[in-house]
Structure formats: structure tokens, C-alpha cells
PDB file of C-alpha atoms in Angstrom:
ATOM      1  CA  MET A  10     -24.149 -24.461   0.276  1.00 46.00           C
ATOM      2  CA  SER A  11     -23.258 -27.938  -0.894  1.00 59.00           C
ATOM      3  CA  PRO A  12     -21.258 -29.960  -0.141  1.00 84.00           C
ATOM      4  CA  GLN A  13     -20.538 -29.839   3.569  1.00 92.00           C
ATOM      5  CA  LYS A  14     -18.003 -27.018   4.438  1.00 96.00           C
ATOM      6  CA  THR A  15     -16.319 -26.206   7.482  1.00 97.00           C
ATOM      7  CA  PHE A  16     -16.558 -22.703   8.747  1.00 98.00           C
ATOM      8  CA  LEU A  17     -14.259 -20.858  11.448  1.00 98.00           C
ATOM      9  CA  VAL A  18     -16.516 -18.297  13.205  1.00 97.00           C
ATOM     10  CA  PHE A  19     -15.253 -15.465  15.533  1.00 97.00           C
ATOM     11  CA  GLY A  20     -18.160 -13.836  17.442  1.00 94.00           C
ATOM     12  CA  ALA A  21     -20.356 -17.019  17.386  1.00 93.00           C
ATOM     13  CA  THR A  22     -22.229 -16.096  20.392  1.00 91.00           C
ATOM     14  CA  GLY A  23     -22.828 -12.416  19.503  1.00 90.00           C
ATOM     15  CA  GLN A  24     -25.750 -10.904  18.218  1.00 90.00           C
ATOM     16  CA  THR A  25     -25.463 -11.800  14.557  1.00 94.00           C
ATOM     17  CA  GLY A  26     -22.917 -14.752  15.117  1.00 95.00           C
ATOM     18  CA  LYS A  27     -25.416 -16.871  16.882  1.00 95.00           C
ATOM     19  CA  HIS A  28     -27.570 -16.682  14.119  1.00 95.00           C
ATOM     20  CA  PHE A  29     -25.047 -17.258  11.501  1.00 97.00           C
ATOM     21  CA  THR A  30     -23.755 -20.419  13.475  1.00 96.00           C
ATOM     22  CA  SER A  31     -27.337 -21.774  13.449  1.00 96.00           C
ATOM     23  CA  ILE A  32     -28.003 -21.135   9.928  1.00 96.00           C
ATOM     24  CA  ALA A  33     -24.814 -23.041   8.955  1.00 97.00           C
ATOM     25  CA  LEU A  34     -25.367 -25.961  11.323  1.00 96.00           C
ATOM     26  CA  ASP A  35     -29.019 -26.415  10.055  1.00 96.00           C
ATOM     27  CA  ASP A  36     -27.777 -26.316   6.379  1.00 96.00           C
ATOM     28  CA  GLY A  37     -25.641 -29.379   7.306  1.00 96.00           C
ATOM     29  CA  HIS A  38     -22.291 -27.595   7.633  1.00 97.00           C
ATOM     30  CA  ARG A  39     -19.429 -27.925  10.317  1.00 97.00           C
ATOM     31  CA  VAL A  40     -18.558 -24.878  12.595  1.00 97.00           C
ATOM     32  CA  ARG A  41     -15.503 -24.392  14.549  1.00 97.00           C
ATOM     33  CA  ALA A  42     -16.323 -21.270  17.102  1.00 96.00           C
ATOM     34  CA  LEU A  43     -13.993 -19.354  19.107  1.00 94.00           C
ATOM     35  CA  VAL A  44     -15.991 -17.979  22.079  1.00 91.00           C
ATOM     36  CA  ARG A  45     -14.970 -16.417  25.508  1.00 89.00           C
ATOM     37  CA  ASN A  46     -17.779 -17.966  27.273  1.00 89.00           C
ATOM     38  CA  PRO A  47     -18.856 -21.666  26.045  1.00 88.00           C
ATOM     39  CA  GLY A  48     -21.884 -21.386  28.422  1.00 84.00           C
ATOM     40  CA  LYS A  49     -23.402 -18.833  25.713  1.00 84.00           C
ATOM     41  CA  VAL A  50     -23.505 -21.626  23.197  1.00 85.00           C
ATOM     42  CA  ALA A  51     -27.028 -22.709  22.810  1.00 80.00           C
ATOM     43  CA  SER A  52     -26.291 -25.749  20.229  1.00 82.00           C
ATOM     44  CA  ASP A  53     -25.380 -29.144  21.123  1.00 83.00           C
ATOM     45  CA  SER A  54     -24.776 -30.072  17.396  1.00 92.00           C
ATOM     46  CA  PRO A  55     -22.172 -32.794  16.989  1.00 94.00           C
ATOM     47  CA  ASN A  56     -21.106 -30.555  13.930  1.00 96.00           C
ATOM     48  CA  LEU A  57     -20.318 -27.645  16.320  1.00 96.00           C
ATOM     49  CA  GLU A  58     -16.562 -27.544  17.551  1.00 96.00           C
ATOM     50  CA  ILE A  59     -16.064 -25.005  20.521  1.00 96.00           C
ATOM     51  CA  HIS A  60     -12.838 -23.375  21.473  1.00 95.00           C
ATOM     52  CA  GLN A  61     -12.522 -20.956  24.535  1.00 95.00           C
ATOM     53  CA  GLY A  62     -10.779 -17.909  24.150  1.00 94.00           C
ATOM     54  CA  SER A  63     -10.711 -14.192  22.782  1.00 94.00           C
ATOM     55  CA  ILE A  64      -9.234 -12.734  19.894  1.00 94.00           C
ATOM     56  CA  THR A  65      -7.082 -10.681  22.379  1.00 93.00           C
ATOM     57  CA  ASP A  66      -5.370 -13.683  23.608  1.00 93.00           C
ATOM     58  CA  ASP A  67      -2.206 -15.326  22.380  1.00 93.00           C
ATOM     59  CA  LEU A  68      -4.146 -17.666  20.082  1.00 94.00           C
ATOM     60  CA  ASP A  69      -2.626 -20.423  18.038  1.00 96.00           C
ATOM     61  CA  LEU A  70      -4.131 -19.381  14.988  1.00 97.00           C
ATOM     62  CA  ASP A  71      -2.688 -22.073  12.674  1.00 97.00           C
ATOM     63  CA  ARG A  72      -4.479 -24.736  14.722  1.00 96.00           C
ATOM     64  CA  LEU A  73      -7.709 -22.879  14.565  1.00 97.00           C
ATOM     65  CA  VAL A  74      -7.659 -22.283  10.776  1.00 97.00           C
ATOM     66  CA  ASP A  75      -6.513 -25.704   9.976  1.00 97.00           C
ATOM     67  CA  GLY A  76      -8.872 -27.476   7.743  1.00 96.00           C
ATOM     68  CA  VAL A  77     -11.589 -25.067   7.327  1.00 97.00           C
ATOM     69  CA  ASP A  78     -12.903 -23.794   4.169  1.00 97.00           C
ATOM     70  CA  ALA A  79     -13.866 -19.985   5.138  1.00 98.00           C
ATOM     71  CA  VAL A  80     -13.285 -17.778   8.084  1.00 98.00           C
ATOM     72  CA  ILE A  81     -16.001 -15.508   9.507  1.00 98.00           C
ATOM     73  CA  CYS A  82     -15.481 -12.610  11.743  1.00 97.00           C
ATOM     74  CA  LEU A  83     -18.450 -11.307  13.226  1.00 96.00           C
ATOM     75  CA  LEU A  84     -16.664  -9.232  16.046  1.00 91.00           C
ATOM     76  CA  GLY A  85     -17.428  -6.158  18.017  1.00 83.00           C
ATOM     77  CA  ASP A  86     -16.580  -4.676  21.465  1.00 79.00           C
ATOM     78  CA  ALA A  87     -17.641  -1.096  21.867  1.00 73.00           C
ATOM     79  CA  GLY A  88     -15.938  -0.699  25.027  1.00 78.00           C
ATOM     80  CA  MET A  89     -12.437  -1.888  24.192  1.00 81.00           C
ATOM     81  CA  GLN A  90     -12.616  -0.322  20.625  1.00 81.00           C
ATOM     82  CA  ARG A  91     -13.003   3.098  22.159  1.00 83.00           C
ATOM     83  CA  SER A  92      -9.397   2.944  22.803  1.00 88.00           C
ATOM     84  CA  GLN A  93      -7.819   0.003  20.688  1.00 91.00           C
ATOM     85  CA  LYS A  94      -8.095  -1.262  17.259  1.00 95.00           C
ATOM     86  CA  ILE A  95      -8.479  -4.851  18.527  1.00 93.00           C
ATOM     87  CA  ASN A  96     -10.042  -6.288  15.330  1.00 96.00           C
ATOM     88  CA  THR A  97      -7.473  -4.587  13.015  1.00 97.00           C
ATOM     89  CA  ALA A  98      -4.589  -6.099  15.312  1.00 96.00           C
ATOM     90  CA  PHE A  99      -6.324  -9.625  15.207  1.00 97.00           C
ATOM     91  CA  VAL A 100      -7.046  -9.348  11.390  1.00 98.00           C
ATOM     92  CA  ARG A 101      -2.992  -8.641  10.772  1.00 98.00           C
ATOM     93  CA  ASN A 102      -2.298 -11.737  12.718  1.00 97.00           C
ATOM     94  CA  LEU A 103      -5.146 -13.715  10.964  1.00 98.00           C
ATOM     95  CA  VAL A 104      -4.364 -13.189   7.599  1.00 98.00           C
ATOM     96  CA  PRO A 105      -0.911 -14.634   7.549  1.00 98.00           C
ATOM     97  CA  ALA A 106      -2.359 -17.831   9.073  1.00 98.00           C
ATOM     98  CA  LEU A 107      -4.856 -18.075   6.199  1.00 98.00           C
ATOM     99  CA  ARG A 108      -2.136 -17.880   3.713  1.00 98.00           C
ATOM    100  CA  ARG A 109      -0.287 -20.740   5.645  1.00 97.00           C
ATOM    101  CA  ALA A 110      -3.171 -23.021   5.717  1.00 97.00           C
ATOM    102  CA  GLY A 111      -4.364 -22.251   2.087  1.00 97.00           C
ATOM    103  CA  VAL A 112      -7.761 -20.660   3.211  1.00 94.00           C
ATOM    104  CA  ALA A 113      -8.690 -18.260   0.599  1.00 90.00           C
ATOM    105  CA  ARG A 114     -12.239 -17.126   1.783  1.00 96.00           C
ATOM    106  CA  PHE A 115     -12.647 -14.579   4.485  1.00 98.00           C
ATOM    107  CA  ALA A 116     -15.594 -12.632   5.444  1.00 98.00           C
ATOM    108  CA  TYR A 117     -15.776  -9.607   7.714  1.00 98.00           C
ATOM    109  CA  GLN A 118     -18.861  -7.696   9.218  1.00 96.00           C
ATOM    110  CA  ALA A 119     -18.489  -3.979   9.586  1.00 96.00           C
ATOM    111  CA  GLY A 120     -20.921  -1.500  10.358  1.00 91.00           C
ATOM    112  CA  GLY A 121     -22.777   0.486   7.771  1.00 91.00           C
ATOM    113  CA  LEU A 122     -21.262   3.894   9.363  1.00 92.00           C
ATOM    114  CA  SER A 123     -17.870   2.739   8.618  1.00 94.00           C
ATOM    115  CA  ALA A 124     -16.431   4.232   5.301  1.00 94.00           C
ATOM    116  CA  PRO A 125     -14.919   1.870   2.787  1.00 94.00           C
ATOM    117  CA  PRO A 126     -11.413   2.518   1.628  1.00 95.00           C
ATOM    118  CA  GLY A 127     -10.997   5.557  -0.372  1.00 91.00           C
ATOM    119  CA  ARG A 128     -14.593   6.616  -0.143  1.00 91.00           C
ATOM    120  CA  ARG A 129     -16.580   8.822   2.091  1.00 90.00           C
ATOM    121  CA  LEU A 130     -19.895   8.148   3.565  1.00 88.00           C
ATOM    122  CA  PRO A 131     -22.919   9.856   2.281  1.00 86.00           C
ATOM    123  CA  PRO A 132     -23.595  13.028   4.185  1.00 88.00           C
ATOM    124  CA  HIS A 133     -26.775  11.659   5.903  1.00 87.00           C
ATOM    125  CA  LEU A 134     -24.630   8.673   7.101  1.00 89.00           C
ATOM    126  CA  TRP A 135     -21.830  10.848   8.131  1.00 87.00           C
ATOM    127  CA  ALA A 136     -24.263  13.086  10.196  1.00 91.00           C
ATOM    128  CA  ILE A 137     -25.725   9.893  12.032  1.00 86.00           C
ATOM    129  CA  ARG A 138     -22.147   8.562  12.821  1.00 85.00           C
ATOM    130  CA  ASN A 139     -21.062  11.882  14.278  1.00 86.00           C
ATOM    131  CA  SER A 140     -24.386  12.400  16.326  1.00 89.00           C
ATOM    132  CA  ILE A 141     -26.453   9.461  17.694  1.00 79.00           C
ATOM    133  CA  ALA A 142     -23.986   6.886  16.818  1.00 82.00           C
ATOM    134  CA  ARG A 143     -20.832   8.992  17.966  1.00 84.00           C
ATOM    135  CA  SER A 144     -20.615   6.521  21.088  1.00 80.00           C
ATOM    136  CA  TYR A 145     -19.372   3.728  18.434  1.00 82.00           C
ATOM    137  CA  ILE A 146     -16.862   5.965  16.769  1.00 89.00           C
ATOM    138  CA  GLY A 147     -14.045   3.578  17.966  1.00 89.00           C
ATOM    139  CA  GLN A 148     -15.650   0.704  16.135  1.00 91.00           C
ATOM    140  CA  HIS A 149     -16.196   2.468  13.082  1.00 92.00           C
ATOM    141  CA  GLU A 150     -12.377   3.533  12.955  1.00 94.00           C
ATOM    142  CA  ASP A 151     -11.344   0.025  13.799  1.00 96.00           C
ATOM    143  CA  ASN A 152     -13.450  -1.418  11.067  1.00 96.00           C
ATOM    144  CA  GLU A 153     -12.117   1.265   8.521  1.00 96.00           C
ATOM    145  CA  ALA A 154      -8.526   0.322   9.344  1.00 97.00           C
ATOM    146  CA  VAL A 155      -9.317  -3.481   8.869  1.00 98.00           C
ATOM    147  CA  MET A 156     -10.834  -2.745   5.331  1.00 98.00           C
ATOM    148  CA  ARG A 157      -7.692  -0.468   4.616  1.00 98.00           C
ATOM    149  CA  TYR A 158      -5.428  -3.368   5.497  1.00 98.00           C
ATOM    150  CA  LEU A 159      -7.298  -5.875   3.527  1.00 98.00           C
ATOM    151  CA  ALA A 160      -7.320  -3.564   0.502  1.00 98.00           C
ATOM    152  CA  ASP A 161      -3.700  -2.594   0.725  1.00 98.00           C
ATOM    153  CA  GLU A 162      -2.108  -5.736   2.067  1.00 98.00           C
ATOM    154  CA  ALA A 163      -4.292  -8.890   1.505  1.00 98.00           C
ATOM    155  CA  MET A 164      -5.449  -8.897  -2.183  1.00 98.00           C
ATOM    156  CA  ASP A 165      -4.298 -12.276  -2.238  1.00 97.00           C
ATOM    157  CA  ILE A 166      -7.091 -13.591  -0.035  1.00 97.00           C
ATOM    158  CA  GLU A 167     -10.695 -13.840  -1.411  1.00 98.00           C
ATOM    159  CA  TRP A 168     -12.081 -11.528   1.303  1.00 98.00           C
ATOM    160  CA  VAL A 169     -15.408  -9.732   1.297  1.00 98.00           C
ATOM    161  CA  VAL A 170     -16.621  -7.075   3.728  1.00 98.00           C
ATOM    162  CA  HIS A 171     -20.409  -6.768   4.800  1.00 97.00           C
ATOM    163  CA  ARG A 172     -21.018  -3.102   5.858  1.00 95.00           C
ATOM    164  CA  ALA A 173     -24.153  -4.266   7.749  1.00 94.00           C
ATOM    165  CA  GLY A 174     -27.023  -1.614   8.786  1.00 92.00           C
ATOM    166  CA  ILE A 175     -27.530  -3.818  12.104  1.00 87.00           C
ATOM    167  CA  GLY A 176     -30.599  -2.800  13.816  1.00 83.00           C
ATOM    168  CA  SER A 177     -32.014  -5.142  16.547  1.00 84.00           C
ATOM    169  CA  ASP A 178     -33.228  -8.634  17.197  1.00 88.00           C
ATOM    170  CA  GLY A 179     -36.349 -10.146  16.085  1.00 90.00           C
ATOM    171  CA  PRO A 180     -38.003 -11.912  13.109  1.00 93.00           C
ATOM    172  CA  SER A 181     -36.839 -11.656   9.546  1.00 95.00           C
ATOM    173  CA  LYS A 182     -38.205  -8.609   7.684  1.00 94.00           C
ATOM    174  CA  GLY A 183     -37.110  -9.827   4.328  1.00 95.00           C
ATOM    175  CA  VAL A 184     -34.085 -10.662   2.147  1.00 96.00           C
ATOM    176  CA  LEU A 185     -31.141  -8.521   1.996  1.00 96.00           C
ATOM    177  CA  GLU A 186     -29.162  -8.025  -0.966  1.00 96.00           C
ATOM    178  CA  ARG A 187     -25.608  -6.415  -1.959  1.00 95.00           C
ATOM    179  CA  SER A 188     -26.197  -2.747  -2.665  1.00 91.00           C
ATOM    180  CA  GLY A 189     -24.001  -0.254  -4.237  1.00 82.00           C
ATOM    181  CA  LYS A 190     -25.490   2.732  -2.239  1.00 79.00           C
ATOM    182  CA  ALA A 191     -28.581   1.832  -0.177  1.00 88.00           C
ATOM    183  CA  ILE A 192     -28.569   0.470   3.259  1.00 93.00           C
ATOM    184  CA  SER A 193     -31.243  -1.031   5.264  1.00 94.00           C
ATOM    185  CA  ILE A 194     -31.535  -1.218   8.977  1.00 93.00           C
ATOM    186  CA  ALA A 195     -31.812  -4.957   9.415  1.00 96.00           C
ATOM    187  CA  THR A 196     -32.351  -7.483  12.200  1.00 96.00           C
ATOM    188  CA  PHE A 197     -29.503  -9.692  13.298  1.00 96.00           C
ATOM    189  CA  VAL A 198     -31.007 -12.761  11.607  1.00 97.00           C
ATOM    190  CA  ASP A 199     -31.205 -11.014   8.320  1.00 97.00           C
ATOM    191  CA  CYS A 200     -27.710  -9.759   8.534  1.00 96.00           C
ATOM    192  CA  ALA A 201     -26.461 -13.343   9.432  1.00 97.00           C
ATOM    193  CA  SER A 202     -28.310 -14.832   6.577  1.00 97.00           C
ATOM    194  CA  TYR A 203     -26.772 -12.376   4.220  1.00 97.00           C
ATOM    195  CA  THR A 204     -23.324 -12.847   5.289  1.00 97.00           C
ATOM    196  CA  TYR A 205     -23.796 -16.670   4.989  1.00 97.00           C
ATOM    197  CA  ARG A 206     -24.933 -16.285   1.499  1.00 97.00           C
ATOM    198  CA  LEU A 207     -22.028 -13.690   0.885  1.00 96.00           C
ATOM    199  CA  VAL A 208     -19.424 -16.359   1.711  1.00 95.00           C
ATOM    200  CA  ALA A 209     -20.351 -18.255  -1.507  1.00 94.00           C
ATOM    201  CA  ASP A 210     -20.876 -15.171  -3.790  1.00 96.00           C
ATOM    202  CA  SER A 211     -17.621 -15.093  -5.891  1.00 95.00           C
ATOM    203  CA  THR A 212     -18.894 -11.594  -7.240  1.00 96.00           C
ATOM    204  CA  ALA A 213     -18.573 -10.114  -4.003  1.00 97.00           C
ATOM    205  CA  ILE A 214     -14.927 -10.841  -3.648  1.00 98.00           C
ATOM    206  CA  HIS A 215     -12.826  -7.540  -2.712  1.00 98.00           C
ATOM    207  CA  THR A 216     -15.965  -5.424  -2.111  1.00 97.00           C
ATOM    208  CA  CYS A 217     -17.225  -3.646   1.033  1.00 97.00           C
ATOM    209  CA  ASP A 218     -20.641  -3.118   0.064  1.00 96.00           C
ATOM    210  CA  PRO A 219     -23.705  -2.574   2.220  1.00 95.00           C
ATOM    211  CA  SER A 220     -27.175  -4.576   2.019  1.00 96.00           C
ATOM    212  CA  ALA A 221     -30.696  -3.409   1.533  1.00 95.00           C
ATOM    213  CA  TYR A 222     -33.780  -5.273   1.790  1.00 95.00           C
ATOM    214  CA  ARG A 223     -34.974  -6.866  -1.797  1.00 89.00           C
ATOM    215  CA  ARG A 224     -37.808  -4.773  -3.142  1.00 78.00           C
ATOM    216  CA  VAL A 225     -41.047  -6.469  -3.492  1.00 58.00           C
ATOM    217  CA  ARG A 226     -41.998  -6.463  -7.317  1.00 52.00           C
TER     218      ARG A 226
END
């Protein structure tokens, strides 16, 4: 991405967020990050601006979004999301702040087992969601509520949702591409790299697509 941009990242010390932050900094951009524990931040880059806090705090969102080019949400707290839609409540407060600051681009990472608005999951994904992934049902429902809110009430914002098939940490397994149906179980770094590219993809605006690894031709 060029020229230099400023990204506001929520979840910057998480499994995907730490890779997104590293990729953006390595590419010469600025990152403003809200983190609960600054001690988890591995980078000492002068282009990294740290703010301590949580999305469940009473945040000064106008201050956080001021001067940024895009906002990235890579959030997840399975424990809290079992009983509360914390991401939905946060995004509902964040979007008005984006409007006030004139920040159009917003990227949100959901899970691949979260159904996009107005559509059902394919049977095999629905079966996984309700069996081996059942303990994450609160996260899926929170993500779905975020996507419905964006689709119903925030079409003036250039939002994009990555329904990621997040697997585990480890080295890159390839390049993820936006997919209409297929979804790949991907490493954290590959999901972060994909979301980083997605922010600049104008064709992805107002989509909630999964990603799949590029086929070797």
C-alpha cells in the first residue's frame, strides 16, 4: 500500500492482530493500536502508537479514530461472547465515530462459521458449527449480529467483512483469495495478510465473503 497510511487496529495483540500489525509496519505504514496489555506488544517501531484499554471500556472513540485512514477489527473473546454480544455493542458505537471523523474504510474479521446476512451456512459448515465448534456459538452469533448491523444500518461506510477460516499459528501455507463459496483453514499470518490486502480492495466493499487458498496452476 502506498502512500503511507494510518491504521487503527483493535485486537492488535491477538493471534491475527499481531501479524496484521507487523505486516502494516513492515510495509511502512503507521498503526494506532488499542490493547489491554501493552506488555504484549512486541514491536518498538516509531510508527506504532499504543493506547491501553478494552472495547468494553468507556472509550474516547472520536480521539482514537481521528486522523486514521482505515479501522481494522480483529476481535474475539470466547468467554465474554458466551453471554454478551460485546463486538456488536462496540461496532454500534464505533460506526458513528467513523462518520464524525470522515473515516470510510472499515474491516471486520468474523469466523467462517458465522453466516452472512440473509444467507445460511452450507450444511457441512452448519454441522461443524453445531458439533465440534459448539463452544464458540456465542462468537458466531455476535459476528452475525455485527454483519446484520453493517448491512442494515451502515451502508454509507465502506465496510468489508472477512469470514476467516482461522486454523492455527505457524508459517504461511500460501496466498488467500476472496471466495464466493470455498473456505480454507488458514494460519493466522495468512489471514492477517489477506485482511491487509482486503482493506485496499474496492471490489470487496459491502461483502462478507470467506477466503480460500489460491490454487497452484
